[in-house]
Amino acid sequence: MTNTIHWRWPLYALLGAGAALALHRTRSRHHRQRQMQHGQIRELQSLRWEVNGQHMHARVATGAARLGTLPAVMIHGLGVSGAYFIPAAQRLATEFDVYVPDLPGHGLSDTPEVQPDIPGLAQALIDWMDCTGIAKACLVAHSMGCQVAVEAALRHPGRIGRLVLIAPVPDPAARSTLQQVGRFAMGGIFERPSLVPQVIKDYLRMGSRFVPEFHDMLAYPIEAKLPDIASPVMLIRGEHDAIAPQSWLNEAARLLRAAPPVVIPRWGHAVHYSGADQVAAAIRPFLGGLPSA
Protein backbone atom coordinates (compact mmCIF):
# COMPACT_ATOMS: atom_id res chain seq x y z
CA MET A 1 0.00 0.00 0.00
CA THR A 2 2.79 2.41 0.98
CA ASN A 3 4.71 1.71 -2.23
CA THR A 4 1.58 2.40 -4.28
CA ILE A 5 1.15 5.77 -2.56
CA HIS A 6 4.81 6.67 -3.15
CA TRP A 7 4.50 5.69 -6.81
CA ARG A 8 1.44 7.89 -7.25
CA TRP A 9 2.94 11.09 -5.83
CA PRO A 10 4.99 11.96 -8.96
CA LEU A 11 1.89 11.34 -11.08
CA TYR A 12 -0.19 13.63 -8.85
CA ALA A 13 2.54 16.28 -9.02
CA LEU A 14 2.69 16.05 -12.81
CA LEU A 15 -1.09 16.29 -13.14
CA GLY A 16 -1.13 19.24 -10.75
CA ALA A 17 1.56 21.04 -12.72
CA GLY A 18 -0.32 20.41 -15.95
CA ALA A 19 -3.53 21.74 -14.46
CA ALA A 20 -1.74 24.83 -13.14
CA LEU A 21 -0.21 25.49 -16.56
CA ALA A 22 -3.59 25.10 -18.28
CA LEU A 23 -5.18 27.49 -15.77
CA HIS A 24 -2.36 30.00 -16.30
CA ARG A 25 -2.82 29.86 -20.08
CA THR A 26 -6.58 30.34 -19.76
CA ARG A 27 -6.15 33.33 -17.47
CA SER A 28 -3.48 34.78 -19.77
CA ARG A 29 -5.77 34.41 -22.77
CA HIS A 30 -8.63 36.16 -20.97
CA HIS A 31 -6.26 38.91 -19.82
CA ARG A 32 -5.08 39.47 -23.41
CA GLN A 33 -8.67 39.66 -24.61
CA ARG A 34 -9.42 42.36 -22.02
CA GLN A 35 -6.28 44.26 -23.03
CA MET A 36 -7.32 44.19 -26.70
CA GLN A 37 -10.82 45.37 -25.82
CA HIS A 38 -9.32 48.36 -23.98
CA GLY A 39 -6.86 49.16 -26.77
CA GLN A 40 -3.79 48.29 -24.69
CA ILE A 41 -2.46 45.72 -27.16
CA ARG A 42 -3.03 44.75 -30.79
CA GLU A 43 -2.89 41.31 -32.36
CA LEU A 44 -0.08 40.39 -34.78
CA GLN A 45 -0.49 38.70 -38.16
CA SER A 46 1.81 35.94 -39.38
CA LEU A 47 3.11 36.77 -42.89
CA ARG A 48 5.79 35.46 -45.25
CA TRP A 49 7.87 37.12 -47.98
CA GLU A 50 10.19 35.65 -50.58
CA VAL A 51 13.64 37.14 -50.09
CA ASN A 52 16.46 36.08 -52.42
CA GLY A 53 14.69 32.81 -53.20
CA GLN A 54 13.99 31.97 -49.54
CA HIS A 55 10.93 32.70 -47.43
CA MET A 56 11.20 34.93 -44.38
CA HIS A 57 8.45 34.89 -41.80
CA ALA A 58 7.41 37.86 -39.69
CA ARG A 59 4.71 38.80 -37.21
CA VAL A 60 3.18 42.13 -38.18
CA ALA A 61 0.74 44.74 -36.90
CA THR A 62 0.09 47.88 -38.96
CA GLY A 63 -2.58 50.53 -39.28
CA ALA A 64 -2.47 52.22 -35.87
CA ALA A 65 0.80 54.16 -36.16
CA ARG A 66 0.92 57.76 -35.00
CA LEU A 67 1.57 60.27 -37.78
CA GLY A 68 5.28 60.77 -38.48
CA THR A 69 6.56 57.66 -36.71
CA LEU A 70 8.83 55.11 -38.35
CA PRO A 71 8.01 51.39 -38.29
CA ALA A 72 9.59 49.42 -35.45
CA VAL A 73 11.42 46.28 -36.56
CA MET A 74 12.20 43.94 -33.65
CA ILE A 75 15.22 41.64 -33.99
CA HIS A 76 15.53 38.47 -31.92
CA GLY A 77 18.65 36.94 -30.43
CA LEU A 78 20.75 33.79 -30.65
CA GLY A 79 19.02 30.60 -31.76
CA VAL A 80 15.48 31.78 -31.06
CA SER A 81 12.71 33.37 -33.13
CA GLY A 82 10.72 36.57 -32.94
CA ALA A 83 8.04 34.81 -30.88
CA TYR A 84 9.45 36.02 -27.57
CA PHE A 85 9.03 39.62 -28.78
CA ILE A 86 5.24 39.18 -29.13
CA PRO A 87 4.27 40.69 -25.73
CA ALA A 88 6.32 43.86 -26.29
CA ALA A 89 5.32 44.07 -29.97
CA GLN A 90 1.61 43.87 -29.12
CA ARG A 91 2.00 46.82 -26.77
CA LEU A 92 4.01 48.96 -29.19
CA ALA A 93 1.57 48.18 -32.02
CA THR A 94 -1.00 50.55 -30.49
CA GLU A 95 1.19 53.48 -31.64
CA PHE A 96 3.62 52.11 -34.24
CA ASP A 97 3.65 49.81 -37.23
CA VAL A 98 5.48 46.78 -35.84
CA TYR A 99 7.36 44.02 -37.67
CA VAL A 100 8.95 41.03 -35.91
CA PRO A 101 10.89 38.95 -38.45
CA ASP A 102 12.40 35.53 -37.91
CA LEU A 103 15.93 35.85 -39.28
CA PRO A 104 17.05 33.26 -41.88
CA GLY A 105 17.48 29.84 -40.28
CA HIS A 106 15.35 30.79 -37.27
CA GLY A 107 11.75 30.23 -36.29
CA LEU A 108 9.39 29.87 -39.25
CA SER A 109 11.77 31.34 -41.83
CA ASP A 110 13.49 29.08 -44.35
CA THR A 111 16.88 27.60 -43.53
CA PRO A 112 19.64 28.52 -46.00
CA GLU A 113 22.27 25.96 -47.00
CA VAL A 114 24.88 27.93 -45.05
CA GLN A 115 23.81 29.77 -41.91
CA PRO A 116 24.66 33.49 -42.37
CA ASP A 117 27.13 35.19 -40.05
CA ILE A 118 26.28 38.51 -38.36
CA PRO A 119 26.94 40.69 -41.45
CA GLY A 120 24.97 38.17 -43.52
CA LEU A 121 22.00 38.37 -41.16
CA ALA A 122 22.16 42.17 -41.27
CA GLN A 123 22.08 42.12 -45.06
CA ALA A 124 19.19 39.64 -45.00
CA LEU A 125 17.31 42.06 -42.75
CA ILE A 126 17.84 44.92 -45.22
CA ASP A 127 16.84 42.70 -48.15
CA TRP A 128 13.68 41.73 -46.27
CA MET A 129 12.93 45.43 -45.63
CA ASP A 130 13.23 45.99 -49.39
CA CYS A 131 10.68 43.24 -50.03
CA THR A 132 8.23 44.59 -47.44
CA GLY A 133 8.53 48.16 -48.72
CA ILE A 134 10.04 49.50 -45.49
CA ALA A 135 12.26 52.37 -46.63
CA LYS A 136 13.44 53.27 -43.12
CA ALA A 137 12.80 51.79 -39.69
CA CYS A 138 13.72 51.99 -36.05
CA LEU A 139 15.31 48.77 -34.81
CA VAL A 140 14.48 47.23 -31.43
CA ALA A 141 16.96 44.42 -30.87
CA HIS A 142 17.77 41.93 -28.13
CA SER A 143 21.01 40.13 -27.26
CA MET A 144 22.68 38.86 -30.47
CA GLY A 145 20.01 40.76 -32.40
CA CYS A 146 21.79 43.93 -31.22
CA GLN A 147 24.80 42.85 -33.29
CA VAL A 148 22.57 42.48 -36.35
CA ALA A 149 21.05 45.91 -35.68
CA VAL A 150 24.46 47.53 -35.22
CA GLU A 151 25.77 45.97 -38.42
CA ALA A 152 22.69 47.09 -40.37
CA ALA A 153 23.01 50.64 -39.01
CA LEU A 154 26.69 50.82 -39.99
CA ARG A 155 26.24 49.33 -43.47
CA HIS A 156 22.98 51.09 -44.33
CA PRO A 157 22.76 54.22 -42.16
CA GLY A 158 20.14 55.82 -44.39
CA ARG A 159 17.73 52.94 -43.76
CA ILE A 160 17.89 52.99 -39.97
CA GLY A 161 16.33 55.56 -37.65
CA ARG A 162 16.68 55.04 -33.92
CA LEU A 163 18.12 51.96 -32.25
CA VAL A 164 16.97 50.31 -29.03
CA LEU A 165 19.58 47.81 -27.86
CA ILE A 166 18.24 45.50 -25.16
CA ALA A 167 20.92 43.48 -23.35
CA PRO A 168 23.55 43.70 -26.12
CA VAL A 169 26.19 40.95 -26.19
CA PRO A 170 28.83 39.89 -25.63
CA ASP A 171 30.26 41.58 -22.60
CA PRO A 172 33.93 41.97 -23.66
CA ALA A 173 34.94 40.81 -20.18
CA ALA A 174 33.21 37.43 -20.69
CA ARG A 175 33.99 36.21 -24.17
CA SER A 176 34.59 32.55 -23.40
CA THR A 177 32.05 29.77 -23.86
CA LEU A 178 32.35 28.77 -20.20
CA GLN A 179 31.66 32.30 -18.99
CA GLN A 180 28.65 32.71 -21.26
CA VAL A 181 27.13 29.36 -20.30
CA GLY A 182 27.69 30.11 -16.62
CA ARG A 183 26.03 33.50 -16.87
CA PHE A 184 23.12 32.06 -18.86
CA ALA A 185 22.54 29.41 -16.19
CA MET A 186 22.58 32.04 -13.44
CA GLY A 187 19.82 34.13 -14.97
CA GLY A 188 17.00 31.64 -15.50
CA ILE A 189 15.30 32.31 -12.18
CA PHE A 190 14.72 35.93 -13.20
CA GLU A 191 12.53 35.12 -16.22
CA ARG A 192 8.87 34.25 -16.55
CA PRO A 193 8.44 30.44 -16.62
CA SER A 194 6.33 30.72 -19.78
CA LEU A 195 9.46 31.76 -21.69
CA VAL A 196 11.05 28.33 -21.29
CA PRO A 197 8.90 26.21 -23.66
CA GLN A 198 9.15 28.83 -26.41
CA VAL A 199 12.94 29.03 -26.17
CA ILE A 200 13.32 25.24 -26.07
CA LYS A 201 11.12 24.90 -29.16
CA ASP A 202 13.22 27.47 -31.03
CA TYR A 203 16.52 25.88 -29.97
CA LEU A 204 15.35 22.44 -31.10
CA ARG A 205 14.30 23.87 -34.45
CA MET A 206 17.71 25.56 -34.81
CA GLY A 207 19.52 22.30 -34.04
CA SER A 208 23.25 22.01 -34.68
CA ARG A 209 23.32 25.37 -36.48
CA PHE A 210 23.18 26.93 -33.01
CA VAL A 211 26.87 26.16 -32.41
CA PRO A 212 28.45 28.17 -35.26
CA GLU A 213 26.04 31.04 -34.60
CA PHE A 214 27.06 31.03 -30.93
CA HIS A 215 30.72 31.33 -31.94
CA ASP A 216 29.89 34.12 -34.43
CA MET A 217 28.14 35.95 -31.60
CA LEU A 218 31.11 35.58 -29.26
CA ALA A 219 33.58 36.77 -31.89
CA TYR A 220 31.63 39.84 -33.01
CA PRO A 221 33.54 42.96 -31.82
CA ILE A 222 30.53 45.02 -30.84
CA GLU A 223 32.56 47.31 -28.59
CA ALA A 224 34.64 48.37 -31.61
CA LYS A 225 31.52 49.05 -33.69
CA LEU A 226 29.47 51.14 -31.27
CA PRO A 227 31.46 54.41 -31.56
CA ASP A 228 30.75 54.56 -35.31
CA ILE A 229 26.95 54.47 -35.03
CA ALA A 230 25.35 57.76 -36.09
CA SER A 231 21.77 56.89 -35.07
CA PRO A 232 20.38 57.80 -31.64
CA VAL A 233 20.63 54.74 -29.39
CA MET A 234 18.79 53.70 -26.24
CA LEU A 235 20.24 50.97 -24.01
CA ILE A 236 18.12 48.72 -21.77
CA ARG A 237 18.87 45.82 -19.44
CA GLY A 238 17.07 43.81 -16.80
CA GLU A 239 18.16 44.40 -13.22
CA HIS A 240 19.32 40.78 -12.79
CA ASP A 241 20.79 40.20 -16.27
CA ALA A 242 24.06 38.32 -15.73
CA ILE A 243 24.77 38.11 -19.48
CA ALA A 244 24.66 41.88 -20.03
CA PRO A 245 25.82 43.29 -16.67
CA GLN A 246 25.62 46.92 -15.62
CA SER A 247 29.36 47.47 -16.05
CA TRP A 248 29.17 46.47 -19.73
CA LEU A 249 26.06 48.56 -20.42
CA ASN A 250 27.74 51.58 -18.80
CA GLU A 251 30.74 51.08 -21.09
CA ALA A 252 28.45 50.70 -24.11
CA ALA A 253 26.75 53.99 -23.22
CA ARG A 254 30.16 55.68 -23.02
CA LEU A 255 31.21 54.28 -26.41
CA LEU A 256 27.94 55.42 -27.96
CA ARG A 257 27.94 58.80 -26.22
CA ALA A 258 24.40 57.86 -25.24
CA ALA A 259 22.27 58.32 -22.14
CA PRO A 260 22.84 55.90 -19.24
CA PRO A 261 21.14 52.53 -19.72
CA VAL A 262 17.57 52.08 -18.57
CA VAL A 263 17.39 49.34 -15.94
CA ILE A 264 14.10 47.45 -15.64
CA PRO A 265 13.65 46.12 -12.08
CA ARG A 266 13.12 42.46 -11.21
CA TRP A 267 13.91 40.75 -14.55
CA GLY A 268 16.88 39.12 -16.25
CA HIS A 269 18.25 38.81 -19.78
CA ALA A 270 14.89 38.41 -21.58
CA VAL A 271 13.52 41.57 -19.97
CA HIS A 272 11.60 42.46 -23.15
CA TYR A 273 9.51 39.31 -22.60
CA SER A 274 9.29 39.09 -18.83
CA GLY A 275 8.92 42.85 -18.35
CA ALA A 276 7.10 43.67 -21.60
CA ASP A 277 4.92 46.39 -20.04
CA GLN A 278 7.90 48.23 -18.56
CA VAL A 279 10.05 47.87 -21.67
CA ALA A 280 7.30 49.09 -24.00
CA ALA A 281 6.63 52.06 -21.72
CA ALA A 282 10.34 52.92 -21.61
CA ILE A 283 10.97 52.82 -25.35
CA ARG A 284 7.69 54.26 -26.64
CA PRO A 285 8.74 57.94 -26.20
CA PHE A 286 12.18 57.24 -27.67
CA LEU A 287 10.79 55.57 -30.79
CA GLY A 288 8.38 58.45 -31.25
CA GLY A 289 11.18 60.99 -31.04
CA LEU A 290 9.88 62.37 -27.75
CA PRO A 291 11.86 63.02 -24.57
CA SER A 292 11.91 60.01 -22.26
CA ALA A 293 9.82 60.34 -19.11
PDB file of C-alpha atoms in Angstrom, residues 130-234:
ATOM      1  CA  ASP A 130      13.233  45.985 -49.391  1.00  0.00           C
ATOM      2  CA  CYS A 131      10.679  43.242 -50.027  1.00  0.00           C
ATOM      3  CA  THR A 132       8.234  44.594 -47.441  1.00  0.00           C
ATOM      4  CA  GLY A 133       8.532  48.157 -48.723  1.00  0.00           C
ATOM      5  CA  ILE A 134      10.042  49.495 -45.495  1.00  0.00           C
ATOM      6  CA  ALA A 135      12.261  52.375 -46.628  1.00  0.00           C
ATOM      7  CA  LYS A 136      13.442  53.268 -43.121  1.00  0.00           C
ATOM      8  CA  ALA A 137      12.797  51.794 -39.689  1.00  0.00           C
ATOM      9  CA  CYS A 138      13.717  51.991 -36.052  1.00  0.00           C
ATOM     10  CA  LEU A 139      15.306  48.773 -34.805  1.00  0.00           C
ATOM     11  CA  VAL A 140      14.482  47.233 -31.432  1.00  0.00           C
ATOM     12  CA  ALA A 141      16.961  44.422 -30.872  1.00  0.00           C
ATOM     13  CA  HIS A 142      17.766  41.929 -28.133  1.00  0.00           C
ATOM     14  CA  SER A 143      21.013  40.135 -27.261  1.00  0.00           C
ATOM     15  CA  MET A 144      22.677  38.860 -30.473  1.00  0.00           C
ATOM     16  CA  GLY A 145      20.012  40.761 -32.400  1.00  0.00           C
ATOM     17  CA  CYS A 146      21.790  43.925 -31.224  1.00  0.00           C
ATOM     18  CA  GLN A 147      24.798  42.848 -33.288  1.00  0.00           C
ATOM     19  CA  VAL A 148      22.567  42.476 -36.349  1.00  0.00           C
ATOM     20  CA  ALA A 149      21.048  45.909 -35.681  1.00  0.00           C
ATOM     21  CA  VAL A 150      24.465  47.532 -35.217  1.00  0.00           C
ATOM     22  CA  GLU A 151      25.773  45.968 -38.423  1.00  0.00           C
ATOM     23  CA  ALA A 152      22.688  47.088 -40.367  1.00  0.00           C
ATOM     24  CA  ALA A 153      23.006  50.636 -39.006  1.00  0.00           C
ATOM     25  CA  LEU A 154      26.686  50.824 -39.994  1.00  0.00           C
ATOM     26  CA  ARG A 155      26.240  49.333 -43.466  1.00  0.00           C
ATOM     27  CA  HIS A 156      22.976  51.091 -44.332  1.00  0.00           C
ATOM     28  CA  PRO A 157      22.761  54.225 -42.155  1.00  0.00           C
ATOM     29  CA  GLY A 158      20.136  55.817 -44.391  1.00  0.00           C
ATOM     30  CA  ARG A 159      17.735  52.938 -43.758  1.00  0.00           C
ATOM     31  CA  ILE A 160      17.885  52.995 -39.969  1.00  0.00           C
ATOM     32  CA  GLY A 161      16.330  55.558 -37.647  1.00  0.00           C
ATOM     33  CA  ARG A 162      16.682  55.041 -33.921  1.00  0.00           C
ATOM     34  CA  LEU A 163      18.118  51.955 -32.249  1.00  0.00           C
ATOM     35  CA  VAL A 164      16.972  50.310 -29.030  1.00  0.00           C
ATOM     36  CA  LEU A 165      19.582  47.807 -27.863  1.00  0.00           C
ATOM     37  CA  ILE A 166      18.238  45.501 -25.156  1.00  0.00           C
ATOM     38  CA  ALA A 167      20.918  43.478 -23.347  1.00  0.00           C
ATOM     39  CA  PRO A 168      23.551  43.700 -26.115  1.00  0.00           C
ATOM     40  CA  VAL A 169      26.188  40.950 -26.193  1.00  0.00           C
ATOM     41  CA  PRO A 170      28.829  39.889 -25.634  1.00  0.00           C
ATOM     42  CA  ASP A 171      30.263  41.582 -22.596  1.00  0.00           C
ATOM     43  CA  PRO A 172      33.930  41.968 -23.660  1.00  0.00           C
ATOM     44  CA  ALA A 173      34.941  40.806 -20.177  1.00  0.00           C
ATOM     45  CA  ALA A 174      33.206  37.435 -20.687  1.00  0.00           C
ATOM     46  CA  ARG A 175      33.990  36.208 -24.172  1.00  0.00           C
ATOM     47  CA  SER A 176      34.589  32.547 -23.400  1.00  0.00           C
ATOM     48  CA  THR A 177      32.049  29.770 -23.865  1.00  0.00           C
ATOM     49  CA  LEU A 178      32.355  28.770 -20.200  1.00  0.00           C
ATOM     50  CA  GLN A 179      31.663  32.304 -18.995  1.00  0.00           C
ATOM     51  CA  GLN A 180      28.651  32.707 -21.262  1.00  0.00           C
ATOM     52  CA  VAL A 181      27.127  29.356 -20.300  1.00  0.00           C
ATOM     53  CA  GLY A 182      27.686  30.115 -16.621  1.00  0.00           C
ATOM     54  CA  ARG A 183      26.031  33.502 -16.872  1.00  0.00           C
ATOM     55  CA  PHE A 184      23.120  32.055 -18.864  1.00  0.00           C
ATOM     56  CA  ALA A 185      22.542  29.411 -16.186  1.00  0.00           C
ATOM     57  CA  MET A 186      22.576  32.040 -13.435  1.00  0.00           C
ATOM     58  CA  GLY A 187      19.817  34.131 -14.971  1.00  0.00           C
ATOM     59  CA  GLY A 188      17.001  31.635 -15.495  1.00  0.00           C
ATOM     60  CA  ILE A 189      15.300  32.314 -12.175  1.00  0.00           C
ATOM     61  CA  PHE A 190      14.721  35.926 -13.203  1.00  0.00           C
ATOM     62  CA  GLU A 191      12.527  35.122 -16.225  1.00  0.00           C
ATOM     63  CA  ARG A 192       8.866  34.254 -16.553  1.00  0.00           C
ATOM     64  CA  PRO A 193       8.441  30.439 -16.621  1.00  0.00           C
ATOM     65  CA  SER A 194       6.326  30.718 -19.780  1.00  0.00           C
ATOM     66  CA  LEU A 195       9.460  31.763 -21.692  1.00  0.00           C
ATOM     67  CA  VAL A 196      11.054  28.329 -21.285  1.00  0.00           C
ATOM     68  CA  PRO A 197       8.905  26.210 -23.656  1.00  0.00           C
ATOM     69  CA  GLN A 198       9.154  28.833 -26.410  1.00  0.00           C
ATOM     70  CA  VAL A 199      12.944  29.034 -26.175  1.00  0.00           C
ATOM     71  CA  ILE A 200      13.318  25.243 -26.065  1.00  0.00           C
ATOM     72  CA  LYS A 201      11.123  24.897 -29.162  1.00  0.00           C
ATOM     73  CA  ASP A 202      13.223  27.474 -31.026  1.00  0.00           C
ATOM     74  CA  TYR A 203      16.523  25.875 -29.968  1.00  0.00           C
ATOM     75  CA  LEU A 204      15.346  22.439 -31.095  1.00  0.00           C
ATOM     76  CA  ARG A 205      14.301  23.874 -34.445  1.00  0.00           C
ATOM     77  CA  MET A 206      17.711  25.556 -34.810  1.00  0.00           C
ATOM     78  CA  GLY A 207      19.516  22.297 -34.041  1.00  0.00           C
ATOM     79  CA  SER A 208      23.255  22.008 -34.678  1.00  0.00           C
ATOM     80  CA  ARG A 209      23.318  25.369 -36.478  1.00  0.00           C
ATOM     81  CA  PHE A 210      23.183  26.929 -33.014  1.00  0.00           C
ATOM     82  CA  VAL A 211      26.868  26.164 -32.406  1.00  0.00           C
ATOM     83  CA  PRO A 212      28.451  28.174 -35.262  1.00  0.00           C
ATOM     84  CA  GLU A 213      26.041  31.038 -34.599  1.00  0.00           C
ATOM     85  CA  PHE A 214      27.059  31.030 -30.934  1.00  0.00           C
ATOM     86  CA  HIS A 215      30.720  31.332 -31.943  1.00  0.00           C
ATOM     87  CA  ASP A 216      29.885  34.115 -34.430  1.00  0.00           C
ATOM     88  CA  MET A 217      28.140  35.951 -31.603  1.00  0.00           C
ATOM     89  CA  LEU A 218      31.113  35.579 -29.260  1.00  0.00           C
ATOM     90  CA  ALA A 219      33.582  36.772 -31.887  1.00  0.00           C
ATOM     91  CA  TYR A 220      31.628  39.844 -33.010  1.00  0.00           C
ATOM     92  CA  PRO A 221      33.543  42.963 -31.817  1.00  0.00           C
ATOM     93  CA  ILE A 222      30.526  45.019 -30.839  1.00  0.00           C
ATOM     94  CA  GLU A 223      32.561  47.313 -28.591  1.00  0.00           C
ATOM     95  CA  ALA A 224      34.645  48.371 -31.608  1.00  0.00           C
ATOM     96  CA  LYS A 225      31.516  49.053 -33.685  1.00  0.00           C
ATOM     97  CA  LEU A 226      29.469  51.142 -31.267  1.00  0.00           C
ATOM     98  CA  PRO A 227      31.456  54.414 -31.560  1.00  0.00           C
ATOM     99  CA  ASP A 228      30.746  54.563 -35.309  1.00  0.00           C
ATOM    100  CA  ILE A 229      26.946  54.472 -35.030  1.00  0.00           C
ATOM    101  CA  ALA A 230      25.348  57.755 -36.092  1.00  0.00           C
ATOM    102  CA  SER A 231      21.772  56.889 -35.073  1.00  0.00           C
ATOM    103  CA  PRO A 232      20.384  57.804 -31.644  1.00  0.00           C
ATOM    104  CA  VAL A 233      20.625  54.745 -29.387  1.00  0.00           C
ATOM    105  CA  MET A 234      18.789  53.700 -26.238  1.00  0.00           C
TER     106      MET A 234
END
